[in-house]
Amino acid sequence: MSLEIVILAAGQGTRMRSALPKVLHPIAGNSMLGHVIHSARQLDPQRIHVVIGHGAEQVRERLAADDLNFVLQDKQLGTGHATAQAVPFITSDTVLILYGDVPLIEAETLQRLLKHVVPGQIGLLTVELSDPTGYGRIVRDGEGKVTAIVEHKDATQAQRAITEGNTGILAVPAAHLSDWMSRLSNNNVQGEYYLTDVIEMAVNDGLQVATEQPHDAMEVQGANDRKQLAELERHYQLRQALRLMAQGVTLRDPARFDVRGEVSVGRDVLIDINVILEGRVVIEDDVVIGPNCVIKDSTLRKGVVIKANSHLDGAVMGEGSDAGPFARLRPGTVLEARAHVGNFVELKNAYLGEGAKAGHLTYLGDAQIGARTNVGAGTITCNYDGVNKWKTVIGEDVFIGSNNSLVAPVTLGDGASTAAGSTINQNVDKSQLAVARSRQRNIDGWKRPVKIKKD
Ligand code: UD1
Ligand code: CA
């Protein structure tokens, strides 16, 4: 069987009240349409056709990829009309229709649906609803066979009592689809070309309609407004949380944990509340992440400890290293094993060798720091001269006194020391002590100013 997928994504989404096209609104940092495309790709289709209309240029720009064919639907004349725009491009024998604003659909559910597409049969995904208002209703005959879908607005009182709703998701043989599209009419209450009319046509052509249901009704829930968007977000996040817990992670509160990307985890990882993981995050065994941390595109090796309120982006933390509270590790930060970064320390493009320490109130940018070196409180690298960035290279077992300014480019040899309060703008050789501050003067008999009386 060769498969092509059509994703309908041309609708306006008025209720979002947004300049952003509806299908670009995010769930877990990825657009709704992005999620649908992700599930679609897992089915390994020949091609994915995305029908766009409202905000077409923005959608195309954001999601362009080799396997996507964007098809423009100039006027939104209905789901049938939208599907018809993609039909001329289809060369495979099976077509699956998805929706750009139904983001949580799972590939596994779609696989089950596709199994029903055999000669003489089509597959329809339906859902049992406690309140089916607004949905198309699945009409069945006395033997339980599907005979039609009636839109809510076109339904009789009796049909409105049906609780089996149309999800819109449908798998059909391509050969029939183009014929059915040519026979669609807009002779209905909404004056639209309904895709749902193909069900009745299929039955009249002697095909069976086989139905399948999702395991979880949220999979087929659309987002029409921001309230529904938030509901889908929470549902998605809970799904991520459950997955990680199943893999050996303790989450202090699964409802206060967000993943906006892809995370791989080891065992016995502990994650406290309000942690956000973004992009690609790798977490090895025994890692502990304190509350209120944001961790993006980073790797945390075995036994890493990150204390509260830390922010990581593009960092690699070596085995047993620790950071925080209130640490900021920016892109290009590498901590070797057991390196220590304390509170109010910012690192950017900085390498801390094994066991090196920067405990307090420090900025290290474009810096290489050797093993076991200690960087005193309040030290900063002056890496920027207003035009160019320069590098600071510090050897092993160096002792940088408190409140140093290291004016790059500058190099300090192994075992060097610097005095507290120094401004180091010349290289320091191996084992030398650099003192670069003005000498202290003590003045005898100093008279303090006295307060002037005002009347
Ligand atoms: C549709 C179904 C209904 C089903 C419901 C599930 C039809 C006629 N009805 O109704 O049976 O219960 O979905 O949510 O199919 N779109 C386009 N171009 C258009 C119109 C729509 O691309 O001209 C896209 C929209 O962007 C959206 C999807 O198709 O992603 C569904 O459109 P919508 O208007 O929400 O359909 P409903 O009336 O809700
Ligand atoms: Ca809808």
Short mmCIF file of C-alpha atoms and ligand atoms in Angstrom, two decimals:
data_model
loop_
_atom_site.label_atom_id
_atom_site.label_comp_id
_atom_site.label_asym_id
_atom_site.label_seq_id
_atom_site.Cartn_x
_atom_site.Cartn_y
_atom_site.Cartn_z
CA MET A 1 0.00 0.00 0.00
CA SER A 2 1.32 3.44 -0.86
CA LEU A 3 0.03 6.28 1.23
CA GLU A 4 -0.34 10.03 0.88
CA ILE A 5 -1.66 12.31 3.58
CA VAL A 6 -3.73 15.46 3.19
CA ILE A 7 -3.77 17.89 6.12
CA LEU A 8 -6.52 20.51 6.04
CA ALA A 9 -5.19 23.74 7.47
CA ALA A 10 -6.75 26.60 5.53
CA GLY A 11 -9.39 27.68 8.05
CA GLN A 12 -9.25 31.06 9.73
CA GLY A 13 -9.64 30.36 13.42
CA THR A 14 -11.50 33.57 14.23
CA ARG A 15 -11.99 32.57 17.87
CA MET A 16 -8.25 32.60 18.54
CA ARG A 17 -8.40 36.40 18.09
CA SER A 18 -4.87 36.39 16.82
CA ALA A 19 -2.66 37.71 14.04
CA LEU A 20 -1.03 34.29 13.99
CA PRO A 21 -2.72 31.68 11.76
CA LYS A 22 -4.55 29.20 13.99
CA VAL A 23 -2.50 26.15 13.01
CA LEU A 24 0.73 27.95 14.01
CA HIS A 25 -0.39 28.37 17.61
CA PRO A 26 1.93 26.26 19.74
CA ILE A 27 1.47 23.20 21.88
CA ALA A 28 4.63 22.46 23.85
CA GLY A 29 6.67 24.88 21.77
CA ASN A 30 5.78 23.30 18.42
CA SER A 31 2.95 24.53 16.21
CA MET A 32 -0.26 22.51 16.15
CA LEU A 33 0.34 21.81 12.47
CA GLY A 34 3.92 20.77 13.34
CA HIS A 35 2.54 18.12 15.69
CA VAL A 36 0.19 16.78 13.03
CA ILE A 37 3.04 16.62 10.51
CA HIS A 38 5.16 14.79 13.11
CA SER A 39 2.49 12.09 13.55
CA ALA A 40 1.92 11.95 9.78
CA ARG A 41 5.62 11.32 9.12
CA GLN A 42 5.61 8.32 11.44
CA LEU A 43 3.32 6.61 8.92
CA ASP A 44 6.02 6.91 6.27
CA PRO A 45 3.83 8.42 3.51
CA GLN A 46 5.03 9.10 -0.04
CA ARG A 47 4.12 12.73 0.44
CA ILE A 48 2.16 15.04 2.72
CA HIS A 49 -0.11 17.67 1.16
CA VAL A 50 -0.96 20.62 3.39
CA VAL A 51 -3.96 22.67 2.29
CA ILE A 52 -3.37 26.28 3.35
CA GLY A 53 -5.38 29.48 3.00
CA HIS A 54 -5.51 31.91 5.90
CA GLY A 55 -1.97 33.06 6.63
CA ALA A 56 -0.74 30.76 3.86
CA GLU A 57 2.62 32.48 3.42
CA GLN A 58 3.40 32.41 7.13
CA VAL A 59 2.50 28.73 7.38
CA ARG A 60 4.57 27.80 4.36
CA GLU A 61 7.57 29.77 5.63
CA ARG A 62 7.48 28.25 9.08
CA LEU A 63 7.08 24.62 8.05
CA ALA A 64 8.66 24.25 4.60
CA ALA A 65 10.24 20.80 4.14
CA ASP A 66 11.04 18.49 1.24
CA ASP A 67 8.28 16.01 1.96
CA LEU A 68 5.57 18.68 2.20
CA ASN A 69 3.51 19.93 -0.73
CA PHE A 70 1.63 23.10 0.16
CA VAL A 71 -1.61 23.51 -1.75
CA LEU A 72 -3.41 26.84 -1.71
CA GLN A 73 -7.14 26.97 -1.12
CA ASP A 74 -8.00 30.55 -2.10
CA LYS A 75 -11.47 30.63 -0.61
CA GLN A 76 -12.54 28.46 2.30
CA LEU A 77 -15.58 26.79 0.75
CA GLY A 78 -15.59 23.78 3.06
CA THR A 79 -13.64 20.66 4.00
CA GLY A 80 -14.65 18.90 0.78
CA HIS A 81 -13.47 21.81 -1.33
CA ALA A 82 -10.21 21.91 0.65
CA THR A 83 -9.58 18.20 0.05
CA ALA A 84 -10.39 18.60 -3.65
CA GLN A 85 -7.50 21.09 -3.99
CA ALA A 86 -5.00 18.38 -3.05
CA VAL A 87 -6.51 15.53 -5.06
CA PRO A 88 -4.81 16.37 -8.41
CA PHE A 89 -1.40 15.89 -6.75
CA ILE A 90 -2.09 12.42 -5.41
CA THR A 91 -0.41 9.43 -7.08
CA SER A 92 -0.62 6.83 -4.29
CA ASP A 93 -3.45 4.37 -3.76
CA THR A 94 -4.52 5.38 -0.24
CA VAL A 95 -5.25 8.85 1.13
CA LEU A 96 -5.47 9.77 4.80
CA ILE A 97 -7.10 13.07 5.74
CA LEU A 98 -5.98 14.92 8.88
CA TYR A 99 -6.59 18.38 10.38
CA GLY A 100 -4.03 21.03 11.18
CA ASP A 101 -5.88 22.07 14.32
CA VAL A 102 -6.23 18.56 15.79
CA PRO A 103 -2.68 18.23 17.09
CA LEU A 104 -2.64 15.33 19.53
CA ILE A 105 -3.56 12.60 17.08
CA GLU A 106 -1.22 9.62 17.54
CA ALA A 107 0.39 7.61 14.77
CA GLU A 108 -0.71 4.38 16.49
CA THR A 109 -4.40 5.35 16.16
CA LEU A 110 -3.89 6.23 12.51
CA GLN A 111 -2.18 2.88 11.87
CA ARG A 112 -5.25 1.12 13.24
CA LEU A 113 -7.48 3.20 10.99
CA LEU A 114 -5.37 2.51 7.90
CA LYS A 115 -5.69 -1.25 8.42
CA HIS A 116 -9.37 -0.87 7.48
CA VAL A 117 -8.55 0.39 4.01
CA VAL A 118 -8.83 -2.79 1.99
CA PRO A 119 -10.59 -3.30 -1.36
CA GLY A 120 -14.26 -2.37 -1.02
CA GLN A 121 -13.82 -0.54 2.26
CA ILE A 122 -12.91 2.86 3.73
CA GLY A 123 -11.88 3.79 7.28
CA LEU A 124 -13.48 6.46 9.43
CA LEU A 125 -12.34 7.62 12.86
CA THR A 126 -15.27 8.35 15.14
CA VAL A 127 -15.55 9.33 18.79
CA GLU A 128 -18.13 8.81 21.51
CA LEU A 129 -19.05 12.21 22.97
CA SER A 130 -21.02 13.20 26.05
CA ASP A 131 -21.85 16.48 24.33
CA PRO A 132 -21.74 16.07 20.54
CA THR A 133 -23.02 19.60 19.79
CA GLY A 134 -21.36 20.98 16.67
CA TYR A 135 -20.03 17.64 15.47
CA GLY A 136 -21.14 15.69 12.43
CA ARG A 137 -23.19 12.65 13.57
CA ILE A 138 -22.51 9.11 12.46
CA VAL A 139 -25.73 7.68 11.06
CA ARG A 140 -26.00 3.86 11.14
CA ASP A 141 -28.66 1.53 9.75
CA GLY A 142 -30.55 -1.23 11.59
CA GLU A 143 -27.54 -3.57 11.27
CA GLY A 144 -25.19 -0.95 12.67
CA LYS A 145 -23.60 -0.17 9.31
CA VAL A 146 -22.58 3.46 8.73
CA THR A 147 -24.75 5.04 6.05
CA ALA A 148 -23.92 8.75 6.27
CA ILE A 149 -22.58 11.64 8.29
CA VAL A 150 -24.99 14.50 8.99
CA GLU A 151 -23.60 17.85 10.06
CA HIS A 152 -25.02 19.21 13.30
CA LYS A 153 -26.66 22.14 11.53
CA ASP A 154 -28.31 19.85 8.98
CA ALA A 155 -29.35 17.16 11.48
CA THR A 156 -32.89 16.35 12.54
CA GLN A 157 -33.84 16.30 16.21
CA ALA A 158 -33.52 12.50 16.21
CA GLN A 159 -30.10 12.62 14.56
CA ARG A 160 -28.88 15.17 17.09
CA ALA A 161 -29.46 12.57 19.79
CA ILE A 162 -26.68 10.43 18.27
CA THR A 163 -23.58 10.59 20.47
CA GLU A 164 -21.12 9.07 18.01
CA GLY A 165 -19.35 12.03 16.43
CA ASN A 166 -17.26 12.46 13.30
CA THR A 167 -13.62 13.27 14.05
CA GLY A 168 -13.14 14.24 10.40
CA ILE A 169 -10.21 11.82 10.11
CA LEU A 170 -10.74 9.51 7.21
CA ALA A 171 -8.77 6.97 5.14
CA VAL A 172 -9.94 6.25 1.61
CA PRO A 173 -8.82 4.65 -1.66
CA ALA A 174 -7.45 7.42 -3.91
CA ALA A 175 -9.18 6.12 -7.02
CA HIS A 176 -12.60 6.79 -5.51
CA LEU A 177 -11.70 10.07 -3.87
CA SER A 178 -11.24 12.05 -7.07
CA ASP A 179 -14.57 10.79 -8.40
CA TRP A 180 -16.35 11.70 -5.17
CA MET A 181 -14.77 15.16 -5.14
CA SER A 182 -16.16 15.88 -8.60
CA ARG A 183 -19.65 15.02 -7.36
CA LEU A 184 -19.71 17.20 -4.21
CA SER A 185 -22.36 19.87 -3.93
CA ASN A 186 -22.87 22.73 -1.52
CA ASN A 187 -26.58 22.20 -1.24
CA ASN A 188 -26.80 22.31 2.56
CA VAL A 189 -27.55 24.68 5.42
CA GLN A 190 -24.02 26.17 5.44
CA GLY A 191 -23.64 26.35 1.64
CA GLU A 192 -20.29 24.54 1.98
CA TYR A 193 -18.73 21.59 0.20
CA TYR A 194 -18.71 18.97 2.94
CA LEU A 195 -16.04 16.30 2.92
CA THR A 196 -18.42 14.25 5.05
CA ASP A 197 -20.69 13.74 2.02
CA VAL A 198 -18.21 11.18 0.70
CA ILE A 199 -19.49 8.69 3.27
CA GLU A 200 -22.89 8.48 1.67
CA MET A 201 -21.29 8.33 -1.79
CA ALA A 202 -19.06 5.47 -0.67
CA VAL A 203 -22.06 3.55 0.65
CA ASN A 204 -23.95 4.15 -2.63
CA ASP A 205 -20.90 2.88 -4.53
CA GLY A 206 -21.14 -0.34 -2.53
CA LEU A 207 -18.20 0.30 -0.16
CA GLN A 208 -18.27 -0.52 3.54
CA VAL A 209 -17.40 2.14 6.10
CA ALA A 210 -15.28 0.60 8.86
CA THR A 211 -14.93 2.70 12.01
CA GLU A 212 -12.20 2.95 14.58
CA GLN A 213 -12.00 5.02 17.77
CA PRO A 214 -9.02 6.67 19.47
CA HIS A 215 -7.99 5.27 22.87
CA ASP A 216 -8.09 8.78 24.22
CA ALA A 217 -10.73 11.31 23.08
CA MET A 218 -8.23 14.19 23.49
CA GLU A 219 -6.39 12.83 20.44
CA VAL A 220 -9.19 14.05 18.20
CA GLN A 221 -9.97 17.25 20.06
CA GLY A 222 -9.50 20.40 17.99
CA ALA A 223 -8.40 23.77 19.31
CA ASN A 224 -10.70 26.57 18.21
CA ASP A 225 -9.92 29.07 20.98
CA ARG A 226 -7.22 29.66 23.57
CA LYS A 227 -9.09 27.81 26.27
CA GLN A 228 -9.08 24.63 24.19
CA LEU A 229 -5.46 25.29 23.27
CA ALA A 230 -4.57 25.39 26.97
CA GLU A 231 -6.51 22.18 27.62
CA LEU A 232 -4.58 20.41 24.87
CA GLU A 233 -1.30 21.79 26.22
CA ARG A 234 -1.98 20.43 29.71
CA HIS A 235 -3.05 17.09 28.31
CA TYR A 236 0.08 16.86 26.19
CA GLN A 237 2.28 17.79 29.14
CA LEU A 238 0.70 15.20 31.35
CA ARG A 239 1.33 12.61 28.65
CA GLN A 240 5.06 13.60 28.62
CA ALA A 241 5.22 13.50 32.41
CA LEU A 242 3.70 10.01 32.55
CA ARG A 243 6.12 8.79 29.90
CA LEU A 244 9.14 10.06 31.84
CA MET A 245 7.88 8.65 35.12
CA ALA A 246 7.47 5.28 33.41
CA GLN A 247 11.17 5.52 32.48
CA GLY A 248 12.34 6.04 36.05
CA VAL A 249 12.02 9.77 36.72
CA THR A 250 10.52 11.11 39.93
CA LEU A 251 8.53 14.25 39.24
CA ARG A 252 7.66 16.14 42.41
CA ASP A 253 4.50 17.30 40.62
CA PRO A 254 3.63 16.06 37.13
CA ALA A 255 1.24 19.01 36.76
CA ARG A 256 4.06 21.50 37.26
CA PHE A 257 6.49 20.20 34.67
CA ASP A 258 6.77 21.11 30.99
CA VAL A 259 8.63 19.56 28.10
CA ARG A 260 8.90 21.65 24.95
CA GLY A 261 11.06 19.41 22.84
CA GLU A 262 12.69 15.99 23.09
CA VAL A 263 14.04 14.60 26.31
CA SER A 264 15.92 11.40 27.00
CA VAL A 265 16.27 10.29 30.59
CA GLY A 266 18.22 7.77 32.65
CA ARG A 267 17.06 6.19 35.90
CA ASP A 268 16.53 7.70 39.32
CA VAL A 269 16.35 11.22 38.02
CA LEU A 270 14.65 13.64 40.38
CA ILE A 271 12.91 16.73 39.03
CA ASP A 272 11.40 19.28 41.37
CA ILE A 273 8.47 21.57 40.53
CA ASN A 274 8.23 24.18 37.76
CA VAL A 275 10.99 22.80 35.59
CA ILE A 276 10.86 23.49 31.84
CA LEU A 277 12.86 21.34 29.44
CA GLU A 278 13.26 22.76 25.93
CA GLY A 279 14.79 21.59 22.66
CA ARG A 280 16.98 18.50 22.99
CA VAL A 281 17.82 17.63 26.56
CA VAL A 282 19.76 14.56 27.63
CA ILE A 283 19.55 13.61 31.29
CA GLU A 284 21.61 10.68 32.55
CA ASP A 285 21.15 8.58 35.70
CA ASP A 286 20.90 10.11 39.18
CA VAL A 287 20.56 13.71 38.03
CA VAL A 288 18.78 16.06 40.43
CA ILE A 289 17.10 19.21 39.10
CA GLY A 290 15.85 21.73 41.65
CA PRO A 291 12.70 23.86 41.36
CA ASN A 292 12.18 26.63 38.77
CA CYS A 293 14.92 25.61 36.35
CA VAL A 294 14.78 26.16 32.58
CA ILE A 295 17.01 23.74 30.68
CA LYS A 296 17.37 24.00 26.93
CA ASP A 297 19.49 22.00 24.46
CA SER A 298 21.76 20.66 27.18
CA THR A 299 23.37 17.44 28.33
CA LEU A 300 23.50 16.49 32.01
CA ARG A 301 25.82 13.58 32.73
CA LYS A 302 25.41 11.09 35.54
CA GLY A 303 24.89 12.55 38.99
CA VAL A 304 24.66 16.20 37.95
CA VAL A 305 22.96 18.45 40.51
CA ILE A 306 21.25 21.68 39.41
CA LYS A 307 19.94 23.83 42.21
CA ALA A 308 16.87 26.07 42.18
CA ASN A 309 16.27 28.85 39.66
CA SER A 310 19.05 27.98 37.25
CA HIS A 311 18.94 28.58 33.52
CA LEU A 312 20.85 26.43 31.04
CA ASP A 313 21.06 26.84 27.27
CA GLY A 314 23.46 24.85 25.14
CA ALA A 315 25.48 23.56 28.09
CA VAL A 316 27.16 20.25 28.84
CA MET A 317 27.56 19.35 32.51
CA GLY A 318 30.03 16.55 33.26
CA GLU A 319 29.58 13.69 35.67
CA GLY A 320 28.94 14.84 39.22
CA SER A 321 29.23 18.54 38.40
CA ASP A 322 26.81 21.00 39.98
CA ALA A 323 25.37 24.43 39.32
CA GLY A 324 23.19 26.95 41.11
CA PRO A 325 21.09 28.15 42.77
CA PHE A 326 20.64 31.02 40.28
CA ALA A 327 23.30 29.84 37.83
CA ARG A 328 23.19 30.78 34.17
CA LEU A 329 24.98 28.53 31.71
CA ARG A 330 24.83 29.95 28.20
CA PRO A 331 25.71 28.32 24.86
CA GLY A 332 29.14 26.75 24.68
CA THR A 333 29.46 26.10 28.39
CA VAL A 334 31.23 22.84 29.22
CA LEU A 335 31.74 21.69 32.78
CA GLU A 336 34.03 18.71 33.22
CA ALA A 337 33.43 16.13 35.93
CA ARG A 338 32.83 17.51 39.44
CA ALA A 339 33.24 21.13 38.36
CA HIS A 340 31.26 23.49 40.58
CA VAL A 341 29.31 26.60 39.60
CA GLY A 342 27.65 28.45 42.45
CA ASN A 343 25.08 31.20 42.84
CA PHE A 344 24.86 34.20 40.52
CA VAL A 345 27.47 32.82 38.16
CA GLU A 346 27.13 33.28 34.40
CA LEU A 347 29.16 31.27 31.90
CA LYS A 348 29.20 31.71 28.14
CA ASN A 349 31.42 29.76 25.77
CA ALA A 350 33.40 28.74 28.81
CA TYR A 351 35.15 25.52 29.74
CA LEU A 352 35.66 24.53 33.37
CA GLY A 353 38.14 21.66 33.80
CA GLU A 354 37.67 18.74 36.15
CA GLY A 355 36.97 19.91 39.70
CA ALA A 356 37.33 23.61 38.81
CA LYS A 357 35.18 26.01 40.81
CA ALA A 358 33.45 29.34 40.32
CA GLY A 359 31.40 29.65 43.46
CA HIS A 360 29.91 33.13 43.61
CA LEU A 361 28.95 36.22 41.58
CA THR A 362 31.09 35.61 38.53
CA TYR A 363 31.02 36.09 34.75
CA LEU A 364 33.21 33.84 32.64
CA GLY A 365 32.88 34.44 28.89
CA ASP A 366 35.11 32.99 26.16
CA ALA A 367 37.24 31.39 28.82
CA GLN A 368 39.13 28.18 29.30
CA ILE A 369 39.81 27.20 32.88
CA GLY A 370 42.00 24.25 33.84
CA ALA A 371 41.34 21.45 36.28
CA ARG A 372 41.10 22.26 40.01
CA THR A 373 41.38 26.01 39.44
CA ASN A 374 39.41 28.18 41.83
CA VAL A 375 37.82 31.40 40.61
CA GLY A 376 37.20 33.81 43.49
CA ALA A 377 33.89 35.55 44.19
CA GLY A 378 33.04 38.56 42.07
CA THR A 379 35.53 37.76 39.31
CA ILE A 380 34.74 38.65 35.71
CA THR A 381 36.38 38.10 32.37
CA CYS A 382 36.48 41.35 30.38
CA ASN A 383 36.08 39.47 27.09
CA TYR A 384 34.67 42.32 25.00
CA ASP A 385 36.59 45.47 24.08
CA GLY A 386 33.51 47.07 22.59
CA VAL A 387 34.24 45.67 19.14
CA ASN A 388 35.81 42.22 19.41
CA LYS A 389 35.62 39.30 21.79
CA TRP A 390 38.84 37.88 23.25
CA LYS A 391 39.77 34.76 25.08
CA THR A 392 40.94 34.18 28.64
CA VAL A 393 43.05 31.06 29.18
CA ILE A 394 43.70 29.91 32.74
CA GLY A 395 45.81 26.84 33.52
CA GLU A 396 45.37 24.10 36.10
CA ASP A 397 45.51 24.61 39.87
CA VAL A 398 45.29 28.38 39.50
CA PHE A 399 43.96 30.51 42.34
CA ILE A 400 42.10 33.62 41.17
CA GLY A 401 41.52 35.95 44.13
CA SER A 402 38.16 37.57 44.74
CA ASN A 403 36.90 40.46 42.64
CA ASN A 404 39.38 40.14 39.79
CA SER A 405 38.93 41.65 36.35
CA LEU A 406 40.63 39.44 33.78
CA VAL A 407 41.17 41.64 30.71
CA ALA A 408 41.27 39.39 27.65
CA PRO A 409 43.22 38.34 25.75
CA VAL A 410 45.17 37.09 28.73
CA THR A 411 46.78 33.81 29.81
CA LEU A 412 47.59 32.55 33.29
CA GLY A 413 49.96 29.58 33.64
CA ASP A 414 49.43 26.47 35.77
CA GLY A 415 49.65 27.08 39.50
CA ALA A 416 49.53 30.89 39.15
CA SER A 417 47.81 33.05 41.80
CA THR A 418 46.28 36.50 41.67
CA ALA A 419 45.64 38.83 44.56
CA ALA A 420 42.12 39.88 45.48
CA GLY A 421 40.89 42.99 43.66
CA SER A 422 43.40 42.67 40.81
CA THR A 423 42.87 43.84 37.25
CA ILE A 424 44.90 41.35 35.25
CA ASN A 425 45.76 42.61 31.77
CA GLN A 426 49.15 40.94 31.35
CA ASN A 427 49.93 37.25 31.18
CA VAL A 428 50.97 35.55 34.40
CA ASP A 429 53.51 32.75 34.19
CA LYS A 430 53.41 29.37 35.86
CA SER A 431 53.34 29.57 39.68
CA GLN A 432 53.72 33.39 39.77
CA LEU A 433 51.62 35.61 42.02
CA ALA A 434 50.17 38.66 40.29
CA VAL A 435 49.17 41.64 42.41
CA ALA A 436 47.51 44.31 40.32
CA ARG A 437 45.84 46.76 42.68
CA SER A 438 46.84 50.02 44.27
CA ARG A 439 48.62 49.79 47.59
CA GLN A 440 46.67 50.51 50.74
CA ARG A 441 47.45 53.80 52.56
CA ASN A 442 46.42 54.29 56.19
CA ILE A 443 45.94 57.97 57.13
CA ASP A 444 46.35 58.96 60.76
CA GLY A 445 44.05 61.46 62.51
CA TRP A 446 41.38 61.36 59.85
CA LYS A 447 38.45 63.68 60.65
CA ARG A 448 35.08 62.51 59.46
CA PRO A 449 32.74 65.09 57.91
CA VAL A 450 30.10 66.43 60.30
CA LYS A 451 26.45 66.94 59.52
CA ILE A 452 25.55 70.51 58.58
CA LYS A 453 22.54 71.78 60.54
CA LYS A 454 19.74 73.31 58.44
CA ASP A 455 17.07 75.55 59.97
C1 UD1 B 1 -15.88 19.19 10.60
C2 UD1 B 1 -16.76 18.06 10.07
C3 UD1 B 1 -17.61 17.49 11.21
C4 UD1 B 1 -16.73 17.02 12.34
C5 UD1 B 1 -15.83 18.18 12.80
C6 UD1 B 1 -14.82 17.67 13.82
C7 UD1 B 1 -17.24 18.62 7.75
C8 UD1 B 1 -18.24 19.16 6.82
N1 UD1 B 1 -17.58 18.56 9.02
O1 UD1 B 1 -16.75 20.22 10.98
O2 UD1 B 1 -18.39 16.41 10.74
O3 UD1 B 1 -17.51 16.56 13.41
O4 UD1 B 1 -15.08 18.71 11.68
O5 UD1 B 1 -14.15 18.74 14.38
O6 UD1 B 1 -16.18 18.20 7.34
N2 UD1 B 1 -10.81 23.69 6.48
C9 UD1 B 1 -10.14 24.08 5.35
N3 UD1 B 1 -10.81 24.71 4.36
C10 UD1 B 1 -12.15 24.94 4.43
C11 UD1 B 1 -12.82 24.55 5.59
C12 UD1 B 1 -12.13 23.92 6.61
O7 UD1 B 1 -8.93 23.88 5.24
O8 UD1 B 1 -12.69 25.50 3.47
C13 UD1 B 1 -10.07 23.03 7.55
C14 UD1 B 1 -10.02 23.86 8.81
O9 UD1 B 1 -8.85 24.64 8.85
C15 UD1 B 1 -10.02 22.80 9.90
C16 UD1 B 1 -10.77 21.64 9.28
O10 UD1 B 1 -10.73 21.85 7.90
O11 UD1 B 1 -8.71 22.38 10.20
C17 UD1 B 1 -12.17 21.48 9.81
O12 UD1 B 1 -12.91 22.63 9.49
P1 UD1 B 1 -14.04 23.18 10.43
O13 UD1 B 1 -14.63 24.37 9.81
O14 UD1 B 1 -13.53 23.29 11.80
O15 UD1 B 1 -15.08 21.97 10.34
P2 UD1 B 1 -16.35 21.76 11.25
O16 UD1 B 1 -17.43 22.60 10.75
O17 UD1 B 1 -15.97 21.87 12.67
CA CA B 2 -14.28 22.79 13.83
#
